[in-house]
Amino acid sequence: LSMCSKLCYAIGGAPNQVAGSAASFFLQIYLLDIARITPFHASLVLFIGRASGAITDPLAGFFISRSRWTKIGRLMPWMLACTPFTIVSYFFMWYLPPFVSGRVVWYLIFHCLFQALTTLFQVPYFALTMFLSTNQKDRDSATAYRMTMEVLGTLLGAALQGQIVASAHVSPHCAVNPSLNTTDSWHDAPSIPDPSDLLSHQAKVYMIAAGVIASVYLLGIVVLVLGVKERDDPYALNSDRTIPFCKGLALTMKHGPYVKLTASFLLISTAVQLERGNFVLFCTHAADLHHHFQYLVVTILVSAAVSVPFWQKFQQRFGKKCAACGISWMIPFAVMLVTIPNLILAYFVAFISGLSIAASLLLPWSMLPDVVDNFRLKNPHGKGHETIFYSSYIFFTKMSAGIGLGISAAGLEFTGYKPGICRQSDDVILTLKLLIGAVPAVLILLGLFILLFYPITEKSRKETKLALEELR
């Protein structure tokens, strides 16, 4: 597999990460402080949007597994067709409509559309890994290229969004009188924007950011279609028959390595999503770092981007399960940031968190092809199960992340979060500290404990590789 093919494959997935990064870091604070919907309604938008994307995963896997081969492949047409609609739904997800009463429905519709369309791209894109090469090293290398580019995409999305919208979260009257508006109720807050004021500064900067990020999609899909050649199931024998979707799904749910891998990383990915979803809120309201949050986000993502090659070399030398220990590095430092919100410490924590996030992003996508190979060896005369594995894995991780973000936003509602005020209550600040420190730490430890029972080792990977080569 040529370096050019791996690079084009990696670039193709970057736009989704650019948009997803912007939404992960800024959508919750946008809904609360710009759109001015209640935390409870924001939790509904976040959870139902994620759930719609999760529900689309098995549906996408079902229809893609039944797709016919075309001149550009079986997976490529799905990615090409959904991109224009993804661009439109993403832009309107950040648009402030000229009405107040229906804003929750507006954001719910477009967030659900964006998540569902993103799924229709992600499932075939991730499954494409299995149709690039039969060589495990080539697939691992392509995955490392993809993760490096996706982390860079995440960095680009957060940096663009952060720099463009930073001025939307600076309140001059708070700098003059920090005690102002500390007791106003949400319903009586005088800072709710006029519905007719569509040209407000906050709304404009978010729309500019949405337009810039949406345009990145076009570049990614062009590079992917022109630079990557999809192979027609390089594993299948002429006598193999396609596994029916429902039967394949039942088989994957009984496959021990897949169950352990999925259970472990859905907990870990939920922890990472909680960190990303609440980090800007934490810096703004709980740590007095609102002038630095965009630079802290950039620090996290630069650290993650430059450390992906390190983790790729580490897992090649010491094994993939051993590399998972790096995910736990963020736990003590996140707890330190919560207890000692110091600026210098914040940048150090951001750097260490980036190292851990890189490991948590690379490892599951590097280990999942090994699980698929293991399944292929135990079911040698079936084909078409790759999209089932990838779609169901994305389903579980999205659903768990949606539940986590929904619960965190509902927790802010329960503790009395009020948009438009200069200082939140002590209960809200404590909740943000728990969402950044204690809760992710518990989830990561549980996920790593489950990963201890993951049965595929470096020795068994080599045995599987030899057995599959003999079978072919």
PDB file of N, CA and C in Angstrom, residues 51-147:
ATOM      1  N   ALA A  51     -27.948   9.978  19.914  1.00  0.00           N
ATOM      2  CA  ALA A  51     -28.713   8.735  19.789  1.00  0.00           C
ATOM      3  C   ALA A  51     -29.153   8.504  18.348  1.00  0.00           C
ATOM      4  N   SER A  52     -29.541   9.583  17.642  1.00  0.00           N
ATOM      5  CA  SER A  52     -29.948   9.429  16.244  1.00  0.00           C
ATOM      6  C   SER A  52     -28.779   8.949  15.397  1.00  0.00           C
ATOM      7  N   GLY A  53     -27.582   9.486  15.689  1.00  0.00           N
ATOM      8  CA  GLY A  53     -26.409   8.996  14.975  1.00  0.00           C
ATOM      9  C   GLY A  53     -26.109   7.553  15.299  1.00  0.00           C
ATOM     10  N   ALA A  54     -26.295   7.187  16.570  1.00  0.00           N
ATOM     11  CA  ALA A  54     -26.048   5.800  16.976  1.00  0.00           C
ATOM     12  C   ALA A  54     -27.028   4.840  16.323  1.00  0.00           C
ATOM     13  N   ILE A  55     -28.307   5.236  16.279  1.00  0.00           N
ATOM     14  CA  ILE A  55     -29.325   4.369  15.677  1.00  0.00           C
ATOM     15  C   ILE A  55     -29.073   4.196  14.180  1.00  0.00           C
ATOM     16  N   THR A  56     -28.523   5.238  13.556  1.00  0.00           N
ATOM     17  CA  THR A  56     -28.237   5.161  12.125  1.00  0.00           C
ATOM     18  C   THR A  56     -27.128   4.175  11.823  1.00  0.00           C
ATOM     19  N   ASP A  57     -26.242   3.915  12.793  1.00  0.00           N
ATOM     20  CA  ASP A  57     -25.095   3.033  12.557  1.00  0.00           C
ATOM     21  C   ASP A  57     -25.491   1.637  12.092  1.00  0.00           C
ATOM     22  N   PRO A  58     -26.323   0.898  12.848  1.00  0.00           N
ATOM     23  CA  PRO A  58     -26.693  -0.436  12.347  1.00  0.00           C
ATOM     24  C   PRO A  58     -27.498  -0.382  11.052  1.00  0.00           C
ATOM     25  N   LEU A  59     -28.331   0.667  10.890  1.00  0.00           N
ATOM     26  CA  LEU A  59     -29.069   0.808   9.632  1.00  0.00           C
ATOM     27  C   LEU A  59     -28.113   1.013   8.464  1.00  0.00           C
ATOM     28  N   ALA A  60     -27.105   1.870   8.689  1.00  0.00           N
ATOM     29  CA  ALA A  60     -26.095   2.091   7.644  1.00  0.00           C
ATOM     30  C   ALA A  60     -25.357   0.796   7.342  1.00  0.00           C
ATOM     31  N   GLY A  61     -24.978   0.066   8.406  1.00  0.00           N
ATOM     32  CA  GLY A  61     -24.299  -1.207   8.198  1.00  0.00           C
ATOM     33  C   GLY A  61     -25.147  -2.185   7.403  1.00  0.00           C
ATOM     34  N   PHE A  62     -26.459  -2.206   7.687  1.00  0.00           N
ATOM     35  CA  PHE A  62     -27.367  -3.120   6.980  1.00  0.00           C
ATOM     36  C   PHE A  62     -27.425  -2.798   5.495  1.00  0.00           C
ATOM     37  N   PHE A  63     -27.672  -1.532   5.169  1.00  0.00           N
ATOM     38  CA  PHE A  63     -27.831  -1.164   3.759  1.00  0.00           C
ATOM     39  C   PHE A  63     -26.504  -1.226   3.007  1.00  0.00           C
ATOM     40  N   ILE A  64     -25.414  -0.844   3.665  1.00  0.00           N
ATOM     41  CA  ILE A  64     -24.117  -0.893   2.988  1.00  0.00           C
ATOM     42  C   ILE A  64     -23.711  -2.338   2.711  1.00  0.00           C
ATOM     43  N   SER A  65     -24.003  -3.232   3.657  1.00  0.00           N
ATOM     44  CA  SER A  65     -23.650  -4.640   3.459  1.00  0.00           C
ATOM     45  C   SER A  65     -24.414  -5.266   2.296  1.00  0.00           C
ATOM     46  N   ARG A  66     -25.561  -4.679   1.927  1.00  0.00           N
ATOM     47  CA  ARG A  66     -26.364  -5.181   0.815  1.00  0.00           C
ATOM     48  C   ARG A  66     -26.111  -4.404  -0.482  1.00  0.00           C
ATOM     49  N   SER A  67     -25.177  -3.465  -0.440  1.00  0.00           N
ATOM     50  CA  SER A  67     -24.910  -2.657  -1.628  1.00  0.00           C
ATOM     51  C   SER A  67     -24.172  -3.474  -2.683  1.00  0.00           C
ATOM     52  N   ARG A  68     -24.396  -3.097  -3.942  1.00  0.00           N
ATOM     53  CA  ARG A  68     -23.701  -3.752  -5.042  1.00  0.00           C
ATOM     54  C   ARG A  68     -22.411  -3.018  -5.371  1.00  0.00           C
ATOM     55  N   TRP A  69     -21.519  -3.748  -5.993  1.00  0.00           N
ATOM     56  CA  TRP A  69     -20.244  -3.173  -6.403  1.00  0.00           C
ATOM     57  C   TRP A  69     -20.453  -2.225  -7.583  1.00  0.00           C
ATOM     58  N   THR A  70     -19.829  -1.054  -7.528  1.00  0.00           N
ATOM     59  CA  THR A  70     -19.903  -0.080  -8.621  1.00  0.00           C
ATOM     60  C   THR A  70     -18.498   0.174  -9.160  1.00  0.00           C
ATOM     61  N   LYS A  71     -18.406   1.056 -10.128  1.00  0.00           N
ATOM     62  CA  LYS A  71     -17.103   1.358 -10.724  1.00  0.00           C
ATOM     63  C   LYS A  71     -16.143   1.987  -9.724  1.00  0.00           C
ATOM     64  N   ILE A  72     -16.687   2.697  -8.737  1.00  0.00           N
ATOM     65  CA  ILE A  72     -15.814   3.319  -7.736  1.00  0.00           C
ATOM     66  C   ILE A  72     -15.825   2.550  -6.412  1.00  0.00           C
ATOM     67  N   GLY A  73     -16.455   1.376  -6.411  1.00  0.00           N
ATOM     68  CA  GLY A  73     -16.444   0.560  -5.211  1.00  0.00           C
ATOM     69  C   GLY A  73     -17.840   0.372  -4.632  1.00  0.00           C
ATOM     70  N   ARG A  74     -17.892  -0.286  -3.474  1.00  0.00           N
ATOM     71  CA  ARG A  74     -19.159  -0.512  -2.782  1.00  0.00           C
ATOM     72  C   ARG A  74     -19.362   0.491  -1.650  1.00  0.00           C
ATOM     73  N   LEU A  75     -18.284   0.966  -1.060  1.00  0.00           N
ATOM     74  CA  LEU A  75     -18.365   1.891   0.066  1.00  0.00           C
ATOM     75  C   LEU A  75     -18.269   3.350  -0.371  1.00  0.00           C
ATOM     76  N   MET A  76     -17.476   3.615  -1.402  1.00  0.00           N
ATOM     77  CA  MET A  76     -17.203   4.988  -1.820  1.00  0.00           C
ATOM     78  C   MET A  76     -18.461   5.769  -2.201  1.00  0.00           C
ATOM     79  N   PRO A  77     -19.442   5.181  -2.924  1.00  0.00           N
ATOM     80  CA  PRO A  77     -20.635   5.971  -3.296  1.00  0.00           C
ATOM     81  C   PRO A  77     -21.395   6.519  -2.090  1.00  0.00           C
ATOM     82  N   TRP A  78     -21.418   5.787  -0.988  1.00  0.00           N
ATOM     83  CA  TRP A  78     -22.108   6.273   0.207  1.00  0.00           C
ATOM     84  C   TRP A  78     -21.446   7.531   0.749  1.00  0.00           C
ATOM     85  N   MET A  79     -20.132   7.535   0.794  1.00  0.00           N
ATOM     86  CA  MET A  79     -19.416   8.704   1.313  1.00  0.00           C
ATOM     87  C   MET A  79     -19.595   9.912   0.403  1.00  0.00           C
ATOM     88  N   LEU A  80     -19.574   9.662  -0.900  1.00  0.00           N
ATOM     89  CA  LEU A  80     -19.711  10.748  -1.861  1.00  0.00           C
ATOM     90  C   LEU A  80     -21.108  11.358  -1.825  1.00  0.00           C
ATOM     91  N   ALA A  81     -22.133  10.510  -1.673  1.00  0.00           N
ATOM     92  CA  ALA A  81     -23.508  10.994  -1.750  1.00  0.00           C
ATOM     93  C   ALA A  81     -23.937  11.793  -0.520  1.00  0.00           C
ATOM     94  N   CYS A  82     -23.436  11.433   0.667  1.00  0.00           N
ATOM     95  CA  CYS A  82     -23.928  12.084   1.889  1.00  0.00           C
ATOM     96  C   CYS A  82     -23.204  13.388   2.209  1.00  0.00           C
ATOM     97  N   THR A  83     -22.060  13.652   1.571  1.00  0.00           N
ATOM     98  CA  THR A  83     -21.265  14.832   1.920  1.00  0.00           C
ATOM     99  C   THR A  83     -21.999  16.156   1.720  1.00  0.00           C
ATOM    100  N   PRO A  84     -22.672  16.419   0.570  1.00  0.00           N
ATOM    101  CA  PRO A  84     -23.359  17.720   0.420  1.00  0.00           C
ATOM    102  C   PRO A  84     -24.415  17.968   1.495  1.00  0.00           C
ATOM    103  N   PHE A  85     -25.157  16.935   1.854  1.00  0.00           N
ATOM    104  CA  PHE A  85     -26.200  17.104   2.873  1.00  0.00           C
ATOM    105  C   PHE A  85     -25.586  17.321   4.260  1.00  0.00           C
ATOM    106  N   THR A  86     -24.431  16.693   4.507  1.00  0.00           N
ATOM    107  CA  THR A  86     -23.728  16.909   5.777  1.00  0.00           C
ATOM    108  C   THR A  86     -23.305  18.365   5.920  1.00  0.00           C
ATOM    109  N   ILE A  87     -22.821  18.957   4.823  1.00  0.00           N
ATOM    110  CA  ILE A  87     -22.377  20.350   4.847  1.00  0.00           C
ATOM    111  C   ILE A  87     -23.539  21.276   5.210  1.00  0.00           C
ATOM    112  N   VAL A  88     -24.690  21.064   4.588  1.00  0.00           N
ATOM    113  CA  VAL A  88     -25.859  21.919   4.840  1.00  0.00           C
ATOM    114  C   VAL A  88     -26.341  21.779   6.281  1.00  0.00           C
ATOM    115  N   SER A  89     -26.451  20.540   6.756  1.00  0.00           N
ATOM    116  CA  SER A  89     -26.948  20.330   8.126  1.00  0.00           C
ATOM    117  C   SER A  89     -25.982  20.901   9.161  1.00  0.00           C
ATOM    118  N   TYR A  90     -24.678  20.817   8.888  1.00  0.00           N
ATOM    119  CA  TYR A  90     -23.701  21.368   9.841  1.00  0.00           C
ATOM    120  C   TYR A  90     -23.840  22.882   9.940  1.00  0.00           C
ATOM    121  N   PHE A  91     -24.001  23.553   8.809  1.00  0.00           N
ATOM    122  CA  PHE A  91     -24.099  25.014   8.830  1.00  0.00           C
ATOM    123  C   PHE A  91     -25.330  25.468   9.614  1.00  0.00           C
ATOM    124  N   PHE A  92     -26.466  24.836   9.358  1.00  0.00           N
ATOM    125  CA  PHE A  92     -27.691  25.263  10.038  1.00  0.00           C
ATOM    126  C   PHE A  92     -27.721  24.860  11.507  1.00  0.00           C
ATOM    127  N   MET A  93     -26.854  23.939  11.902  1.00  0.00           N
ATOM    128  CA  MET A  93     -26.750  23.575  13.315  1.00  0.00           C
ATOM    129  C   MET A  93     -26.204  24.732  14.147  1.00  0.00           C
ATOM    130  N   TRP A  94     -25.493  25.679  13.486  1.00  0.00           N
ATOM    131  CA  TRP A  94     -24.915  26.832  14.180  1.00  0.00           C
ATOM    132  C   TRP A  94     -25.624  28.138  13.817  1.00  0.00           C
ATOM    133  N   TYR A  95     -26.775  28.039  13.190  1.00  0.00           N
ATOM    134  CA  TYR A  95     -27.513  29.235  12.769  1.00  0.00           C
ATOM    135  C   TYR A  95     -28.524  29.615  13.858  1.00  0.00           C
ATOM    136  N   LEU A  96     -28.580  30.907  14.190  1.00  0.00           N
ATOM    137  CA  LEU A  96     -29.522  31.378  15.201  1.00  0.00           C
ATOM    138  C   LEU A  96     -30.823  31.780  14.512  1.00  0.00           C
ATOM    139  N   PRO A  97     -31.897  30.991  14.638  1.00  0.00           N
ATOM    140  CA  PRO A  97     -33.144  31.284  13.908  1.00  0.00           C
ATOM    141  C   PRO A  97     -33.849  32.513  14.479  1.00  0.00           C
ATOM    142  N   PRO A  98     -34.704  33.157  13.665  1.00  0.00           N
ATOM    143  CA  PRO A  98     -35.372  34.406  14.086  1.00  0.00           C
ATOM    144  C   PRO A  98     -36.588  34.176  14.962  1.00  0.00           C
ATOM    145  N   PHE A  99     -36.558  33.179  15.801  1.00  0.00           N
ATOM    146  CA  PHE A  99     -37.648  32.917  16.737  1.00  0.00           C
ATOM    147  C   PHE A  99     -37.055  32.270  17.975  1.00  0.00           C
ATOM    148  N   VAL A 100     -37.791  32.342  19.082  1.00  0.00           N
ATOM    149  CA  VAL A 100     -37.285  31.823  20.353  1.00  0.00           C
ATOM    150  C   VAL A 100     -37.965  30.512  20.733  1.00  0.00           C
ATOM    151  N   SER A 101     -39.274  30.464  20.578  1.00  0.00           N
ATOM    152  CA  SER A 101     -40.036  29.322  21.094  1.00  0.00           C
ATOM    153  C   SER A 101     -39.684  28.014  20.395  1.00  0.00           C
ATOM    154  N   GLY A 102     -39.273  28.085  19.131  1.00  0.00           N
ATOM    155  CA  GLY A 102     -38.989  26.849  18.404  1.00  0.00           C
ATOM    156  C   GLY A 102     -37.524  26.526  18.255  1.00  0.00           C
ATOM    157  N   ARG A 103     -36.669  27.223  19.002  1.00  0.00           N
ATOM    158  CA  ARG A 103     -35.239  27.007  18.825  1.00  0.00           C
ATOM    159  C   ARG A 103     -34.802  25.593  19.233  1.00  0.00           C
ATOM    160  N   VAL A 104     -35.414  25.054  20.262  1.00  0.00           N
ATOM    161  CA  VAL A 104     -35.040  23.697  20.692  1.00  0.00           C
ATOM    162  C   VAL A 104     -35.299  22.706  19.567  1.00  0.00           C
ATOM    163  N   VAL A 105     -36.461  22.825  18.924  1.00  0.00           N
ATOM    164  CA  VAL A 105     -36.801  21.925  17.816  1.00  0.00           C
ATOM    165  C   VAL A 105     -35.835  22.126  16.655  1.00  0.00           C
ATOM    166  N   TRP A 106     -35.492  23.384  16.372  1.00  0.00           N
ATOM    167  CA  TRP A 106     -34.563  23.697  15.282  1.00  0.00           C
ATOM    168  C   TRP A 106     -33.229  22.988  15.488  1.00  0.00           C
ATOM    169  N   TYR A 107     -32.635  23.176  16.666  1.00  0.00           N
ATOM    170  CA  TYR A 107     -31.322  22.581  16.914  1.00  0.00           C
ATOM    171  C   TYR A 107     -31.409  21.061  17.031  1.00  0.00           C
ATOM    172  N   LEU A 108     -32.521  20.572  17.516  1.00  0.00           N
ATOM    173  CA  LEU A 108     -32.703  19.124  17.597  1.00  0.00           C
ATOM    174  C   LEU A 108     -32.723  18.500  16.205  1.00  0.00           C
ATOM    175  N   ILE A 109     -33.461  19.129  15.287  1.00  0.00           N
ATOM    176  CA  ILE A 109     -33.570  18.599  13.921  1.00  0.00           C
ATOM    177  C   ILE A 109     -32.213  18.580  13.233  1.00  0.00           C
ATOM    178  N   PHE A 110     -31.512  19.710  13.268  1.00  0.00           N
ATOM    179  CA  PHE A 110     -30.269  19.781  12.506  1.00  0.00           C
ATOM    180  C   PHE A 110     -29.124  19.037  13.186  1.00  0.00           C
ATOM    181  N   HIS A 111     -29.142  18.951  14.517  1.00  0.00           N
ATOM    182  CA  HIS A 111     -28.135  18.125  15.180  1.00  0.00           C
ATOM    183  C   HIS A 111     -28.357  16.654  14.856  1.00  0.00           C
ATOM    184  N   CYS A 112     -29.616  16.215  14.864  1.00  0.00           N
ATOM    185  CA  CYS A 112     -29.917  14.822  14.503  1.00  0.00           C
ATOM    186  C   CYS A 112     -29.521  14.533  13.059  1.00  0.00           C
ATOM    187  N   LEU A 113     -29.835  15.465  12.149  1.00  0.00           N
ATOM    188  CA  LEU A 113     -29.463  15.271  10.747  1.00  0.00           C
ATOM    189  C   LEU A 113     -27.954  15.176  10.587  1.00  0.00           C
ATOM    190  N   PHE A 114     -27.246  16.078  11.260  1.00  0.00           N
ATOM    191  CA  PHE A 114     -25.788  16.069  11.144  1.00  0.00           C
ATOM    192  C   PHE A 114     -25.201  14.762  11.669  1.00  0.00           C
ATOM    193  N   GLN A 115     -25.672  14.309  12.827  1.00  0.00           N
ATOM    194  CA  GLN A 115     -25.147  13.066  13.390  1.00  0.00           C
ATOM    195  C   GLN A 115     -25.466  11.863  12.506  1.00  0.00           C
ATOM    196  N   ALA A 116     -26.689  11.827  11.960  1.00  0.00           N
ATOM    197  CA  ALA A 116     -27.074  10.700  11.104  1.00  0.00           C
ATOM    198  C   ALA A 116     -26.262  10.691   9.815  1.00  0.00           C
ATOM    199  N   LEU A 117     -26.085  11.854   9.192  1.00  0.00           N
ATOM    200  CA  LEU A 117     -25.321  11.930   7.949  1.00  0.00           C
ATOM    201  C   LEU A 117     -23.843  11.646   8.187  1.00  0.00           C
ATOM    202  N   THR A 118     -23.337  12.091   9.333  1.00  0.00           N
ATOM    203  CA  THR A 118     -21.954  11.770   9.682  1.00  0.00           C
ATOM    204  C   THR A 118     -21.761  10.266   9.789  1.00  0.00           C
ATOM    205  N   THR A 119     -22.752   9.587  10.334  1.00  0.00           N
ATOM    206  CA  THR A 119     -22.688   8.133  10.449  1.00  0.00           C
ATOM    207  C   THR A 119     -22.637   7.475   9.077  1.00  0.00           C
ATOM    208  N   LEU A 120     -23.446   7.976   8.143  1.00  0.00           N
ATOM    209  CA  LEU A 120     -23.458   7.404   6.799  1.00  0.00           C
ATOM    210  C   LEU A 120     -22.104   7.564   6.108  1.00  0.00           C
ATOM    211  N   PHE A 121     -21.317   8.526   6.560  1.00  0.00           N
ATOM    212  CA  PHE A 121     -19.948   8.654   6.049  1.00  0.00           C
ATOM    213  C   PHE A 121     -18.985   7.778   6.839  1.00  0.00           C
ATOM    214  N   GLN A 122     -19.111   7.783   8.149  1.00  0.00           N
ATOM    215  CA  GLN A 122     -18.120   7.117   8.995  1.00  0.00           C
ATOM    216  C   GLN A 122     -18.111   5.607   8.829  1.00  0.00           C
ATOM    217  N   VAL A 123     -19.284   4.991   8.770  1.00  0.00           N
ATOM    218  CA  VAL A 123     -19.339   3.526   8.701  1.00  0.00           C
ATOM    219  C   VAL A 123     -18.592   3.002   7.478  1.00  0.00           C
ATOM    220  N   PRO A 124     -18.898   3.470   6.256  1.00  0.00           N
ATOM    221  CA  PRO A 124     -18.114   2.971   5.116  1.00  0.00           C
ATOM    222  C   PRO A 124     -16.661   3.421   5.148  1.00  0.00           C
ATOM    223  N   TYR A 125     -16.398   4.609   5.694  1.00  0.00           N
ATOM    224  CA  TYR A 125     -15.017   5.098   5.725  1.00  0.00           C
ATOM    225  C   TYR A 125     -14.155   4.238   6.644  1.00  0.00           C
ATOM    226  N   PHE A 126     -14.645   3.945   7.842  1.00  0.00           N
ATOM    227  CA  PHE A 126     -13.870   3.115   8.762  1.00  0.00           C
ATOM    228  C   PHE A 126     -13.739   1.688   8.243  1.00  0.00           C
ATOM    229  N   ALA A 127     -14.827   1.163   7.654  1.00  0.00           N
ATOM    230  CA  ALA A 127     -14.768  -0.198   7.115  1.00  0.00           C
ATOM    231  C   ALA A 127     -13.826  -0.288   5.927  1.00  0.00           C
ATOM    232  N   LEU A 128     -13.577   0.823   5.247  1.00  0.00           N
ATOM    233  CA  LEU A 128     -12.679   0.839   4.093  1.00  0.00           C
ATOM    234  C   LEU A 128     -11.275   0.371   4.464  1.00  0.00           C
ATOM    235  N   THR A 129     -10.903   0.502   5.739  1.00  0.00           N
ATOM    236  CA  THR A 129      -9.594   0.029   6.197  1.00  0.00           C
ATOM    237  C   THR A 129      -9.365  -1.424   5.814  1.00  0.00           C
ATOM    238  N   MET A 130     -10.417  -2.240   5.932  1.00  0.00           N
ATOM    239  CA  MET A 130     -10.294  -3.663   5.648  1.00  0.00           C
ATOM    240  C   MET A 130     -10.200  -3.958   4.159  1.00  0.00           C
ATOM    241  N   PHE A 131     -10.503  -2.979   3.306  1.00  0.00           N
ATOM    242  CA  PHE A 131     -10.506  -3.189   1.864  1.00  0.00           C
ATOM    243  C   PHE A 131      -9.367  -2.435   1.166  1.00  0.00           C
ATOM    244  N   LEU A 132      -8.394  -1.985   1.961  1.00  0.00           N
ATOM    245  CA  LEU A 132      -7.207  -1.351   1.390  1.00  0.00           C
ATOM    246  C   LEU A 132      -6.108  -2.372   1.147  1.00  0.00           C
ATOM    247  N   SER A 133      -5.964  -3.312   2.080  1.00  0.00           N
ATOM    248  CA  SER A 133      -4.893  -4.301   1.983  1.00  0.00           C
ATOM    249  C   SER A 133      -5.216  -5.481   2.883  1.00  0.00           C
ATOM    250  N   THR A 134      -4.631  -6.644   2.558  1.00  0.00           N
ATOM    251  CA  THR A 134      -4.769  -7.817   3.428  1.00  0.00           C
ATOM    252  C   THR A 134      -3.638  -7.891   4.442  1.00  0.00           C
ATOM    253  N   ASN A 135      -2.646  -7.027   4.309  1.00  0.00           N
ATOM    254  CA  ASN A 135      -1.475  -7.050   5.178  1.00  0.00           C
ATOM    255  C   ASN A 135      -1.762  -6.288   6.467  1.00  0.00           C
ATOM    256  N   GLN A 136      -1.515  -6.943   7.628  1.00  0.00           N
ATOM    257  CA  GLN A 136      -1.797  -6.310   8.920  1.00  0.00           C
ATOM    258  C   GLN A 136      -0.957  -5.056   9.128  1.00  0.00           C
ATOM    259  N   LYS A 137       0.311  -5.082   8.722  1.00  0.00           N
ATOM    260  CA  LYS A 137       1.164  -3.911   8.900  1.00  0.00           C
ATOM    261  C   LYS A 137       0.688  -2.745   8.049  1.00  0.00           C
ATOM    262  N   ASP A 138       0.236  -3.055   6.827  1.00  0.00           N
ATOM    263  CA  ASP A 138      -0.307  -1.988   5.971  1.00  0.00           C
ATOM    264  C   ASP A 138      -1.541  -1.361   6.592  1.00  0.00           C
ATOM    265  N   ARG A 139      -2.421  -2.204   7.138  1.00  0.00           N
ATOM    266  CA  ARG A 139      -3.649  -1.688   7.750  1.00  0.00           C
ATOM    267  C   ARG A 139      -3.328  -0.872   8.993  1.00  0.00           C
ATOM    268  N   ASP A 140      -2.394  -1.377   9.819  1.00  0.00           N
ATOM    269  CA  ASP A 140      -1.996  -0.617  11.013  1.00  0.00           C
ATOM    270  C   ASP A 140      -1.356   0.711  10.616  1.00  0.00           C
ATOM    271  N   SER A 141      -0.552   0.681   9.565  1.00  0.00           N
ATOM    272  CA  SER A 141       0.084   1.913   9.100  1.00  0.00           C
ATOM    273  C   SER A 141      -0.963   2.897   8.570  1.00  0.00           C
ATOM    274  N   ALA A 142      -1.928   2.393   7.786  1.00  0.00           N
ATOM    275  CA  ALA A 142      -2.991   3.264   7.274  1.00  0.00           C
ATOM    276  C   ALA A 142      -3.812   3.844   8.417  1.00  0.00           C
ATOM    277  N   THR A 143      -4.052   3.024   9.457  1.00  0.00           N
ATOM    278  CA  THR A 143      -4.789   3.515  10.627  1.00  0.00           C
ATOM    279  C   THR A 143      -4.008   4.603  11.345  1.00  0.00           C
ATOM    280  N   ALA A 144      -2.687   4.423  11.449  1.00  0.00           N
ATOM    281  CA  ALA A 144      -1.860   5.448  12.096  1.00  0.00           C
ATOM    282  C   ALA A 144      -1.874   6.749  11.289  1.00  0.00           C
ATOM    283  N   TYR A 145      -1.786   6.625   9.956  1.00  0.00           N
ATOM    284  CA  TYR A 145      -1.911   7.816   9.106  1.00  0.00           C
ATOM    285  C   TYR A 145      -3.252   8.500   9.349  1.00  0.00           C
ATOM    286  N   ARG A 146      -4.309   7.675   9.372  1.00  0.00           N
ATOM    287  CA  ARG A 146      -5.659   8.234   9.551  1.00  0.00           C
ATOM    288  C   ARG A 146      -5.786   8.918  10.900  1.00  0.00           C
ATOM    289  N   MET A 147      -5.289   8.286  11.960  1.00  0.00           N
ATOM    290  CA  MET A 147      -5.436   8.881  13.272  1.00  0.00           C
ATOM    291  C   MET A 147      -4.612  10.163  13.395  1.00  0.00           C
TER     292      MET A 147
END
